[in-house]
Coordinates of C-alpha atoms in Angstrom, one line a residue:
Chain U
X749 CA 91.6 149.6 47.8
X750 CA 91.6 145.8 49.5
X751 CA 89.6 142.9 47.8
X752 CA 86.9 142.2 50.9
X753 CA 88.0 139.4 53.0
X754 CA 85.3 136.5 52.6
X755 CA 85.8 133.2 54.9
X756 CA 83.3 130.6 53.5
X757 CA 81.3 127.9 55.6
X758 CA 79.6 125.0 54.2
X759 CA 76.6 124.7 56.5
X760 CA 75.2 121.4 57.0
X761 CA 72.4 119.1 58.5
X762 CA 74.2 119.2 61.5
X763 CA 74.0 122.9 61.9
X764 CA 70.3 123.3 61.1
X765 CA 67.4 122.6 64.0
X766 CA 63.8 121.4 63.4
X767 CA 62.7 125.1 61.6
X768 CA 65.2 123.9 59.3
X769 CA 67.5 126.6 59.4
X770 CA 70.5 127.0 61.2
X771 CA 69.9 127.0 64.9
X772 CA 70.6 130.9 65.8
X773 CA 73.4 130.1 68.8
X774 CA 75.1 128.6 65.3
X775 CA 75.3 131.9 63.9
X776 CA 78.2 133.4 66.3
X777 CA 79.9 130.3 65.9
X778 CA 80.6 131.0 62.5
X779 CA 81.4 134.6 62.8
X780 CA 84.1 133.6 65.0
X781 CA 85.2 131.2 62.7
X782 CA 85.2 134.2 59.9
X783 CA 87.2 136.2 62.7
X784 CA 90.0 133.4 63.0
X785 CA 90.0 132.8 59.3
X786 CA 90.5 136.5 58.9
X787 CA 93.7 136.3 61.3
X788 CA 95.0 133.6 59.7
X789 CA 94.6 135.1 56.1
X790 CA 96.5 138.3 57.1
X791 CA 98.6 136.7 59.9
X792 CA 100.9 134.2 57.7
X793 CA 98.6 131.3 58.8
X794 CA 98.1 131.9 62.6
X795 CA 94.7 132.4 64.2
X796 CA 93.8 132.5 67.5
X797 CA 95.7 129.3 68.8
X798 CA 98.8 129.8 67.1
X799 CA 98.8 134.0 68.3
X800 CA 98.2 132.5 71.9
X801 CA 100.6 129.8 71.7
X802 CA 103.2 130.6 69.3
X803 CA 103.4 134.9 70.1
X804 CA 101.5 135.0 73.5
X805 CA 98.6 137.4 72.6
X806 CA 95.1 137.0 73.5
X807 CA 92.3 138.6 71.6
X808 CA 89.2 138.0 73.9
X809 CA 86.2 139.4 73.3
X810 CA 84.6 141.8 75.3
X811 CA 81.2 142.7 73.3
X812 CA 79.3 141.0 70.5
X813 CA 76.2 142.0 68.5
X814 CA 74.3 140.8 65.4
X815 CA 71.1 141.2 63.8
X816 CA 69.7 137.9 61.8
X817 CA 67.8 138.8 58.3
X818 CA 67.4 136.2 56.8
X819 CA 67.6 132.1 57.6
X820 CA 71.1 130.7 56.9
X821 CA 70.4 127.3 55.3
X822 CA 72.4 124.2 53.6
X823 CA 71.1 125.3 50.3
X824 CA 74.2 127.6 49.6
X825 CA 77.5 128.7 50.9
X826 CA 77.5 130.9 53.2
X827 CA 80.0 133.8 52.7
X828 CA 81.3 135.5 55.7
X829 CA 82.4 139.2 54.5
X830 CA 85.0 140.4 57.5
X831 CA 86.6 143.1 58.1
X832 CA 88.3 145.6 61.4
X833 CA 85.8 149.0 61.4
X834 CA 87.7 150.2 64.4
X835 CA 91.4 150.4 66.4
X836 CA 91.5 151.2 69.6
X837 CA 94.9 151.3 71.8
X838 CA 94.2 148.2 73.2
X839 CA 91.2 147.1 71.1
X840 CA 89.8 146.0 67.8
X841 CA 86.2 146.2 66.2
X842 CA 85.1 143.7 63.8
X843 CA 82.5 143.6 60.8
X844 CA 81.3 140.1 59.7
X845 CA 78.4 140.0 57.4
X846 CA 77.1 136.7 56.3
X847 CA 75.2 136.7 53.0
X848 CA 74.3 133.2 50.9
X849 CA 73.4 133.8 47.4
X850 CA 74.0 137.2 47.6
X851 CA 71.1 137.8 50.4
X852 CA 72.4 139.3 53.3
X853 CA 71.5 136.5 56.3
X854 CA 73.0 138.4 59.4
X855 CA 75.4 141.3 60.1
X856 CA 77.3 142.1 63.8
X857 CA 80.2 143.7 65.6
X858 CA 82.7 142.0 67.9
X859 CA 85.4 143.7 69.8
X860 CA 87.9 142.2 71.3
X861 CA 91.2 143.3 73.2
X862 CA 94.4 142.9 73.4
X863 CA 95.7 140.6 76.1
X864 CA 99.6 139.4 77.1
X865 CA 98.2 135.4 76.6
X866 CA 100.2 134.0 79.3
X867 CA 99.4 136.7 82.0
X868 CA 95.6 137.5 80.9
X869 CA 96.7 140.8 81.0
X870 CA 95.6 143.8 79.0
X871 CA 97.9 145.2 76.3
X872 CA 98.6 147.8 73.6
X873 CA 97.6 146.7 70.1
X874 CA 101.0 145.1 69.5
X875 CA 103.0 147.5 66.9
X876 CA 103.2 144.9 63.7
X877 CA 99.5 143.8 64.5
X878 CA 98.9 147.8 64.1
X879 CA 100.9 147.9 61.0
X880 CA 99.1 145.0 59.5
X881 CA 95.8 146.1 60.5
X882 CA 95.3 149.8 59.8
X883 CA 95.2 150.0 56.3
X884 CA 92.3 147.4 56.4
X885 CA 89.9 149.8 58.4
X886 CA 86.7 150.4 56.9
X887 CA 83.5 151.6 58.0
X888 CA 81.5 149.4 59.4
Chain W
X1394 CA 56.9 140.9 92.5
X1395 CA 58.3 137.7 91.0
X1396 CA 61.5 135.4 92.1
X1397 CA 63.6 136.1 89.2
X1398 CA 64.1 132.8 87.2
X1399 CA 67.6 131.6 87.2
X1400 CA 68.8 128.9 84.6
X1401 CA 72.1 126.6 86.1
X1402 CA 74.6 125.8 83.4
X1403 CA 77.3 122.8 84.3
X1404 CA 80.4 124.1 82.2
X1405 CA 82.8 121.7 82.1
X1406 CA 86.2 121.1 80.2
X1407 CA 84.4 120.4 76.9
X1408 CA 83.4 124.4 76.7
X1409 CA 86.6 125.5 77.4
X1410 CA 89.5 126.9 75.0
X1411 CA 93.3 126.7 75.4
X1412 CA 92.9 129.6 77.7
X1413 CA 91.0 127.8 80.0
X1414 CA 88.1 129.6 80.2
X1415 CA 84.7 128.9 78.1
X1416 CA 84.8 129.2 74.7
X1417 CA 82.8 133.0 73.5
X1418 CA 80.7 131.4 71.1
X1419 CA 79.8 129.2 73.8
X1420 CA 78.3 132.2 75.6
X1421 CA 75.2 132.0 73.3
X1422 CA 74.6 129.1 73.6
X1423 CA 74.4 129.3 77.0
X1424 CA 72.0 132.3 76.9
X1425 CA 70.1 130.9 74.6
X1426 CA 69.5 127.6 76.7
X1427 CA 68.7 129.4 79.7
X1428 CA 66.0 131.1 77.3
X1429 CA 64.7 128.2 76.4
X1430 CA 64.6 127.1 80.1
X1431 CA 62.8 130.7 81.0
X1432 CA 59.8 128.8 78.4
X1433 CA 60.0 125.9 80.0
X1434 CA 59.7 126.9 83.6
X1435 CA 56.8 129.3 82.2
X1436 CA 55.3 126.8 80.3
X1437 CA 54.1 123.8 81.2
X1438 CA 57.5 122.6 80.5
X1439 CA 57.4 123.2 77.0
X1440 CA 60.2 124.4 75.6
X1441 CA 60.9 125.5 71.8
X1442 CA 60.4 122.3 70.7
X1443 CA 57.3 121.7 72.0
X1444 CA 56.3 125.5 70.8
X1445 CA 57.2 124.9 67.5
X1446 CA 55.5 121.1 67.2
X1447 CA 52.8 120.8 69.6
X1448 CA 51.4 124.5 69.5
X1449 CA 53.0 125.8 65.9
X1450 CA 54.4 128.8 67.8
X1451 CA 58.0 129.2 66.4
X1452 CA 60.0 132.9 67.9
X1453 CA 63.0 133.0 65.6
X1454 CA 66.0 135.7 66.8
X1455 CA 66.1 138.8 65.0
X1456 CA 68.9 140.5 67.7
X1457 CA 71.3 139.8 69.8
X1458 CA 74.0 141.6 71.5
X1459 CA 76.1 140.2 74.7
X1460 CA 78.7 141.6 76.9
X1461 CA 82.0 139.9 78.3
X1462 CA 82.8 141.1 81.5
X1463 CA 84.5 137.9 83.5
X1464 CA 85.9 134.5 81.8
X1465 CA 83.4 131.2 82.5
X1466 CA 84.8 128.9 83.9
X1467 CA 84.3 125.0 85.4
X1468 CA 85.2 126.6 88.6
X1469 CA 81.3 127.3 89.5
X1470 CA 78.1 127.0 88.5
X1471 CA 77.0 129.4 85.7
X1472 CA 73.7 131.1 87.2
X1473 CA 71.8 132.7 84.2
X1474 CA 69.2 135.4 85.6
X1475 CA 66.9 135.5 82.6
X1476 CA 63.4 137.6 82.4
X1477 CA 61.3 139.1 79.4
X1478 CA 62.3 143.1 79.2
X1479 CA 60.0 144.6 76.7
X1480 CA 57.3 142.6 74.9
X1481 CA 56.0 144.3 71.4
X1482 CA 52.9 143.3 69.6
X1483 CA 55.0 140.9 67.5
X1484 CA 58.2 140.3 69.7
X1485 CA 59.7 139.7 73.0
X1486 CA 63.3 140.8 74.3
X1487 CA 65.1 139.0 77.2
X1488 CA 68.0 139.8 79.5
X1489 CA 70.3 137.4 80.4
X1490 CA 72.6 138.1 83.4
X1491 CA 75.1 135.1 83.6
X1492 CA 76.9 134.8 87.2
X1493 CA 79.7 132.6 88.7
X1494 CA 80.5 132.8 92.2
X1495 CA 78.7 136.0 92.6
X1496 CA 80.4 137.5 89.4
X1497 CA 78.7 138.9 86.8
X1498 CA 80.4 137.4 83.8
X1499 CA 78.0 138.3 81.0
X1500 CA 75.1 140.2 80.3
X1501 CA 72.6 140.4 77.1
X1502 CA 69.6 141.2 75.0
X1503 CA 68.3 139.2 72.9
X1504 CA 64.6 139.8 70.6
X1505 CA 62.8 136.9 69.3
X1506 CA 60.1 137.8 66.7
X1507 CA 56.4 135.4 66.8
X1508 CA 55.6 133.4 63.8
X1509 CA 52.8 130.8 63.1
X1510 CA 55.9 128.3 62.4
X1511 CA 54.8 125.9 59.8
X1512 CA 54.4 129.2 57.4
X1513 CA 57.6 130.6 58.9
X1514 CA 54.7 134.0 58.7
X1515 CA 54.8 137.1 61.0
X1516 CA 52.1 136.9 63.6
X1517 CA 51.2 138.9 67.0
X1518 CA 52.1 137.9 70.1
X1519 CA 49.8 134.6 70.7
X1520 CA 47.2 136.2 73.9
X1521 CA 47.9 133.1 76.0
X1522 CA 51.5 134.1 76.1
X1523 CA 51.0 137.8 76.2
X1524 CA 49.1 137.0 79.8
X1525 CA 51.6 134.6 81.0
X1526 CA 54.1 137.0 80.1
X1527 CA 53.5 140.7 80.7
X1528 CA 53.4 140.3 84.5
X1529 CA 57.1 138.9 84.2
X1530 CA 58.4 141.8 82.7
X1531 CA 60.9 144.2 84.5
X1532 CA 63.3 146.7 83.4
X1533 CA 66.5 145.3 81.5
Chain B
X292 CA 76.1 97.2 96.1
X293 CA 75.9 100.7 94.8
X294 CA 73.3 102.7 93.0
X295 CA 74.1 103.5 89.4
X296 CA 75.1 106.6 88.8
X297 CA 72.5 108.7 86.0
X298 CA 73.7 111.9 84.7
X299 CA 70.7 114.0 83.1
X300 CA 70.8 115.4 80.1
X301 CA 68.1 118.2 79.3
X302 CA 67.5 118.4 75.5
X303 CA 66.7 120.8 73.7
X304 CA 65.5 122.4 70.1
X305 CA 69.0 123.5 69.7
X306 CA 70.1 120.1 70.3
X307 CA 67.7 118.7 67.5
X308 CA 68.2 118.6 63.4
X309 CA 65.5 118.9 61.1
X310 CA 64.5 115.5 61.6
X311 CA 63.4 116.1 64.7
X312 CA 65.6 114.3 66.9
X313 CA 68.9 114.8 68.6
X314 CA 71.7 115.0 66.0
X315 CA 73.6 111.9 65.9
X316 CA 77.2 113.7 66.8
X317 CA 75.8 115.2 70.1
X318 CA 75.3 111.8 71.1
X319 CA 78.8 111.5 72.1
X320 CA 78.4 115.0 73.6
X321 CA 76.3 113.4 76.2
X322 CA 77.8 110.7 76.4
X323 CA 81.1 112.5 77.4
X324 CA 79.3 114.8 79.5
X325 CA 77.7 111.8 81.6
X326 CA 81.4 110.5 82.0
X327 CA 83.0 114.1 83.2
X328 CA 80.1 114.1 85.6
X329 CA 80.1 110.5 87.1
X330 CA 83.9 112.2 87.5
X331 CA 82.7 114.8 89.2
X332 CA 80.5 112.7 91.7
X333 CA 82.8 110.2 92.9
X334 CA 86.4 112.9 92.7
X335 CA 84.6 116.0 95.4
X336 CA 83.3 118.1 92.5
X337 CA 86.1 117.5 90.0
X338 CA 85.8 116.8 86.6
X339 CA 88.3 116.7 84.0
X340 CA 88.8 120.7 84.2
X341 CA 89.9 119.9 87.7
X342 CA 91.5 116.5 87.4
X343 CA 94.2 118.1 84.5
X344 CA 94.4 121.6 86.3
X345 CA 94.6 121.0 89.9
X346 CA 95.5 117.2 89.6
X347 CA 97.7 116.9 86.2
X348 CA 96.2 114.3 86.1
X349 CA 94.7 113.9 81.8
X350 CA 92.7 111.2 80.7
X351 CA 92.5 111.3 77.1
X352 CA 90.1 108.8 75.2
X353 CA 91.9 106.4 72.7
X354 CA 88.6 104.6 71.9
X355 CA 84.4 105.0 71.7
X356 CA 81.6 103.2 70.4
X357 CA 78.5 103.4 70.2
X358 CA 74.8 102.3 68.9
X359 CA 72.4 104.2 68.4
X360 CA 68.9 102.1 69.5
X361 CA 65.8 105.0 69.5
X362 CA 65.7 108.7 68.9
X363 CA 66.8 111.3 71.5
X364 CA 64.2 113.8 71.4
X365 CA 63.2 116.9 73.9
X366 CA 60.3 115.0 74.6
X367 CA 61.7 113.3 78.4
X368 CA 65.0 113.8 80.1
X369 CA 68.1 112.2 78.8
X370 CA 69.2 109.9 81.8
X371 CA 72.9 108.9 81.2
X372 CA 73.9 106.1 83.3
X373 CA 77.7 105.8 83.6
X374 CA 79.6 103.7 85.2
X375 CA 83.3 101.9 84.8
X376 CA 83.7 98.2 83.4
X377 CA 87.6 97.6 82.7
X378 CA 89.9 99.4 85.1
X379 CA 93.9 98.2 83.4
X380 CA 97.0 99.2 84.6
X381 CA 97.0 102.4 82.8
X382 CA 93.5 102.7 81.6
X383 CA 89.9 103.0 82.1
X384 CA 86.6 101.7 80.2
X385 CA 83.2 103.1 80.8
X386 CA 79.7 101.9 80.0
X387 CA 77.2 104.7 79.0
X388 CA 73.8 103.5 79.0
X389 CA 71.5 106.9 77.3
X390 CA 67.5 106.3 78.3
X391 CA 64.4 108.1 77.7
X392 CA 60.9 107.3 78.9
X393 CA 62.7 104.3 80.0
X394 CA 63.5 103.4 76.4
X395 CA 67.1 102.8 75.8
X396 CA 68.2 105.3 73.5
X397 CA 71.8 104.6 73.2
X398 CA 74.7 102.4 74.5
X399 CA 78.4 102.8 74.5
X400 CA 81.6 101.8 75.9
X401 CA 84.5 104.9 76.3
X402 CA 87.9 104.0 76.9
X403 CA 90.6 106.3 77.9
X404 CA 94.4 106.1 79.4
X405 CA 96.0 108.4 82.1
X406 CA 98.7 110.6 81.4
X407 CA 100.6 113.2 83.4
X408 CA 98.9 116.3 81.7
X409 CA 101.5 118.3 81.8
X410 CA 103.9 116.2 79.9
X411 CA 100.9 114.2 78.0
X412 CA 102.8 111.4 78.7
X413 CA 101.5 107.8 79.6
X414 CA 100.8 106.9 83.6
X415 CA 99.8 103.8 85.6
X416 CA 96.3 105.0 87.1
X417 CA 96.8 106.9 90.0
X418 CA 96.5 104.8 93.3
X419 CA 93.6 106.8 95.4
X420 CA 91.8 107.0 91.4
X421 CA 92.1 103.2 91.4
X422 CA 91.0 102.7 94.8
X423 CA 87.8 105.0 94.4
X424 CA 87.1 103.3 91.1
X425 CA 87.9 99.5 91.9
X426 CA 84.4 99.1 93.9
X427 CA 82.4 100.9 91.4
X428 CA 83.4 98.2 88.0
X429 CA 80.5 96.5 86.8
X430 CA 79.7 94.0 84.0
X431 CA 78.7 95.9 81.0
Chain L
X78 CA 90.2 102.8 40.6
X79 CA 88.9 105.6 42.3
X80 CA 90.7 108.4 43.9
X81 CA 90.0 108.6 47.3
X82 CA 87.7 111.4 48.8
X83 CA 89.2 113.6 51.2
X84 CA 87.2 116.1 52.9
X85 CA 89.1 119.2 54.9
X86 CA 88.7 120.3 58.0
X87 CA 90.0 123.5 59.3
X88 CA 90.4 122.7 63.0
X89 CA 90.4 126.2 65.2
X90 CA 91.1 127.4 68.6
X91 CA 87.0 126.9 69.6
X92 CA 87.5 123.2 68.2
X93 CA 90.2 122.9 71.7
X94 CA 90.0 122.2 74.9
X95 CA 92.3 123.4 77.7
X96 CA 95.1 120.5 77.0
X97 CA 95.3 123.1 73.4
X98 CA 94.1 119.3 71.1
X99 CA 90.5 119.2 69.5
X100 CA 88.1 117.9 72.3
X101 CA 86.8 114.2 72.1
X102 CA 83.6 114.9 71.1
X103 CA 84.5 117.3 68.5
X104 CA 86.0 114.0 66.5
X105 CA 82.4 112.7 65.9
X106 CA 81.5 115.8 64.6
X107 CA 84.4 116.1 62.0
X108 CA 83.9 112.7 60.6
X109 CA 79.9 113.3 60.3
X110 CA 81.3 116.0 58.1
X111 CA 83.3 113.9 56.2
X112 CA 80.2 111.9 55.7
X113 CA 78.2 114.4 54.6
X114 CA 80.7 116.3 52.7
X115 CA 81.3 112.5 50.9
X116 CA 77.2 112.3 50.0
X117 CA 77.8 116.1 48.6
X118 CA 80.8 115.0 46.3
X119 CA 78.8 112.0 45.1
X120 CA 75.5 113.4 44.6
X121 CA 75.3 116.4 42.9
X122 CA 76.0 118.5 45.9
X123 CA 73.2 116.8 47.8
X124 CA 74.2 116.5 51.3
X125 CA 71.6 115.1 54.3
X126 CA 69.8 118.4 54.1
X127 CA 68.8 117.7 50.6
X128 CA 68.5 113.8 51.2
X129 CA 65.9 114.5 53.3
X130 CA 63.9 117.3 52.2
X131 CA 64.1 117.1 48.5
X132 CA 64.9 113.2 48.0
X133 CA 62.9 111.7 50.9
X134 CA 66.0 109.4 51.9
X135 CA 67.0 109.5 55.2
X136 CA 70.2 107.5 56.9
X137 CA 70.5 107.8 60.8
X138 CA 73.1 106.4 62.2
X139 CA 73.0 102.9 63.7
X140 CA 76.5 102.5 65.1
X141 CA 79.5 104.0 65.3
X142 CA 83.6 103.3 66.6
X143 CA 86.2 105.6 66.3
X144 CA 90.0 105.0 67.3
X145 CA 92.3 108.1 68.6
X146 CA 95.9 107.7 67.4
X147 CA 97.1 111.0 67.8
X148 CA 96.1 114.5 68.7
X149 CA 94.1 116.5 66.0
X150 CA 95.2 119.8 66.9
X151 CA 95.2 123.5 64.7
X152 CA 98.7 123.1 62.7
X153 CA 97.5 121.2 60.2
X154 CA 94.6 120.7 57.9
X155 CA 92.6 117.5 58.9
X156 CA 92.5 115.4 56.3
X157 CA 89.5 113.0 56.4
X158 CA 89.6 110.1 53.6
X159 CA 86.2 108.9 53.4
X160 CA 84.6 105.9 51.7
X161 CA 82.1 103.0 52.0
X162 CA 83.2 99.7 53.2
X163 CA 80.0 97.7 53.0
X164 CA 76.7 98.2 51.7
X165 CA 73.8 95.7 52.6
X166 CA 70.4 95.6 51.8
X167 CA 69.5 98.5 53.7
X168 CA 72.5 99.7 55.4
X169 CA 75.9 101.2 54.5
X170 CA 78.8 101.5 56.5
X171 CA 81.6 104.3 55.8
X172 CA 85.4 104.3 57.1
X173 CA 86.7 107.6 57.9
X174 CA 90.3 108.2 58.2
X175 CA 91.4 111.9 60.2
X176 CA 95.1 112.3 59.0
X177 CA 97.4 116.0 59.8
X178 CA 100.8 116.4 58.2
X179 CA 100.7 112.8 57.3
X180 CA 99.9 110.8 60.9
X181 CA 96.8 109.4 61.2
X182 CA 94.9 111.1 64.2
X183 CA 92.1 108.5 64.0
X184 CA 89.8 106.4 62.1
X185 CA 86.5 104.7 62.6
X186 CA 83.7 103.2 61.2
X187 CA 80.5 104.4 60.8
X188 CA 77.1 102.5 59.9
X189 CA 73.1 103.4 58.8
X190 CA 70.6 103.0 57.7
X191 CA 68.1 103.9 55.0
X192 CA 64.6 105.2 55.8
X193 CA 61.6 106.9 53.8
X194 CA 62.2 110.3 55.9
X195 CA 59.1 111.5 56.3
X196 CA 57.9 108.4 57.5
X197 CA 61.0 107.4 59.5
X198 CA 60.4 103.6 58.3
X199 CA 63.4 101.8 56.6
X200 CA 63.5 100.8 53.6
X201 CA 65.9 98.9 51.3
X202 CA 69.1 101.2 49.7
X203 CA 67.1 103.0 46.8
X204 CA 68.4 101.9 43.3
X205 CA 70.5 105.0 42.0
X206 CA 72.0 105.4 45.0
X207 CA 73.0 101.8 44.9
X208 CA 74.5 102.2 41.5
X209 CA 76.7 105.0 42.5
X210 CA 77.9 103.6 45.7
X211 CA 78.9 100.1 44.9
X212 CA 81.8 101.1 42.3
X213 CA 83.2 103.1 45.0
X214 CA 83.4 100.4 48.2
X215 CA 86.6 99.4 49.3
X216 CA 88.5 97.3 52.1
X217 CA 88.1 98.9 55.2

């Protein structure tokens, strides 16, 4: 069994609009940035600029969803549980649940596929990123 | 039947990514200002802020869910088609169809819930809006 | 003599911290946006998107300042006005002057040097850039 | 003496523009970080969320300069040392300094003011925080 990945993010004044609580378009924002931090803790270091740059694959995304339950505030951390539900051949399903003092704020799904960076050109999940990632499916 | 309200969007170099194209979690933000313009076109010119200050209407997101289906770029003007789809007794869901050159590059949903906003309290859909809105709606 | 250039910002909830007002690092935001858009208006449509892709032509900024005079609210349009002071051999200044209601909200002066993009390496200023910009410097 | 407060910054692939360095106007942003992340280490986790709402202080911003040495990109941490450099009657003004893999990227100065929040009025630098902040200023 894996330990749950969980990418924190210190929300601040900055993040939060006149309701004050984080302004909702905020919200995907940090999912991606669980997303990245998720590639970079099982990728030696490299999220998405270093995969693009340094091994020339692309993960756009091609679908996102989330439902908000609670307000995300500066009062605590907010811990971004992420993890891949799904592998396709040329795509991958994400989990990212956000909880702050162990309330669950918001939960979604992102998909993204598999593109050769330098052509924008769909690919096959490339062999060690399938190696890497399959034993850390889990249902959604 | 009603010209469909289309919000412009001036994406520039500051929204893009090192591929070139508008960052995703841009995307939201996009939808959600072209939301915010659908209020202000609607009414009176008042936007979210004005809702939430001036007539203590706030319509926090419980949903969202958005599809990728062409990179944004600063190439053209992002066109955001945006109308109410379903209206509930408490909430309202929009569509948001965001164009480029006569692309469809995203599409959405998105559900705001109605609260009285200094109590951050559940309330039904305020009658003055319901009016305004219910002869806008059309199918998704 | 010319007419200043404005670029308009509309601006919004999402735009706003729980103060109330516009969060002070959007300010440069704007500020940049007016800049790639008096780009835009005096280059046929291109901003720096254009300038770097199409151009290679990169003008990164090596200095900004600004102060900060009266709130930025949603309350009136934010009405940019932009316009170059210092034009040296390799770089530019510009003044942007951020009103609202008339009232000046903010002021700032934005310096950047040219570079061939493609090698980010240091350039004089091109010689059709300088003589598009030459008539346009004013005092700050 | 007192060690000097760094604040981290993970800089990502959303924090870049197409020429693959953090956009301009995402610098402002890091450094307001820094600034709050400075108020959090120095006041019992109370950032300008808590300033506000719970202690009634507010500190807009009056001014600001920043300085672009070198481009901030995603190989490295950005480290931001972050301290005051003056304190008057009703003002402080803060020095931030961006460095990655040792090269300073940038560094500025930052100035505000103090204000009852709720009445946006200013008001001279409240006694405990002057107490906590004068043992820490330093030469700019």
């Amino acid at each position: 069994m894996t330990t749950p990945f969980v990418h924190p993010v210190n929300v601040t004044w900055g993040d939060c609009d006149p309701a004050r609580i984080a302004y909702t378009a905020r919200m995907p924002y940090f999912a991606l940035d669980a997303i990245n931090g998720w590639w970079e803790a099982h990728l030696d270091g490299d999220g998405w600029f270093q995969m693009e740059i340094d091994r020339n694959v692309g993960t756009p995304f091609v679908k996102l969803e989330m439902e908000f339950h609670s307000p995300v505030t500066p009062r605590h951390t907010l811990l971004c549980e992420t993890y891949p539900v799904r592998l396709g051949n040329k795509s991958i399903t994400f989990a990212v649940k956000g909880r702050q003092n162990d309330v669950l704020c918001f939960d979604g799904l992102f998909t993204c596929v598999f593109i050769i960076a330098d052509q924008f050109k769909s690919q096959n999940v490339p062999a060690e990123l399938r190696a890497m990632i399959e034993p850390l499916l889990r249902e959604a």
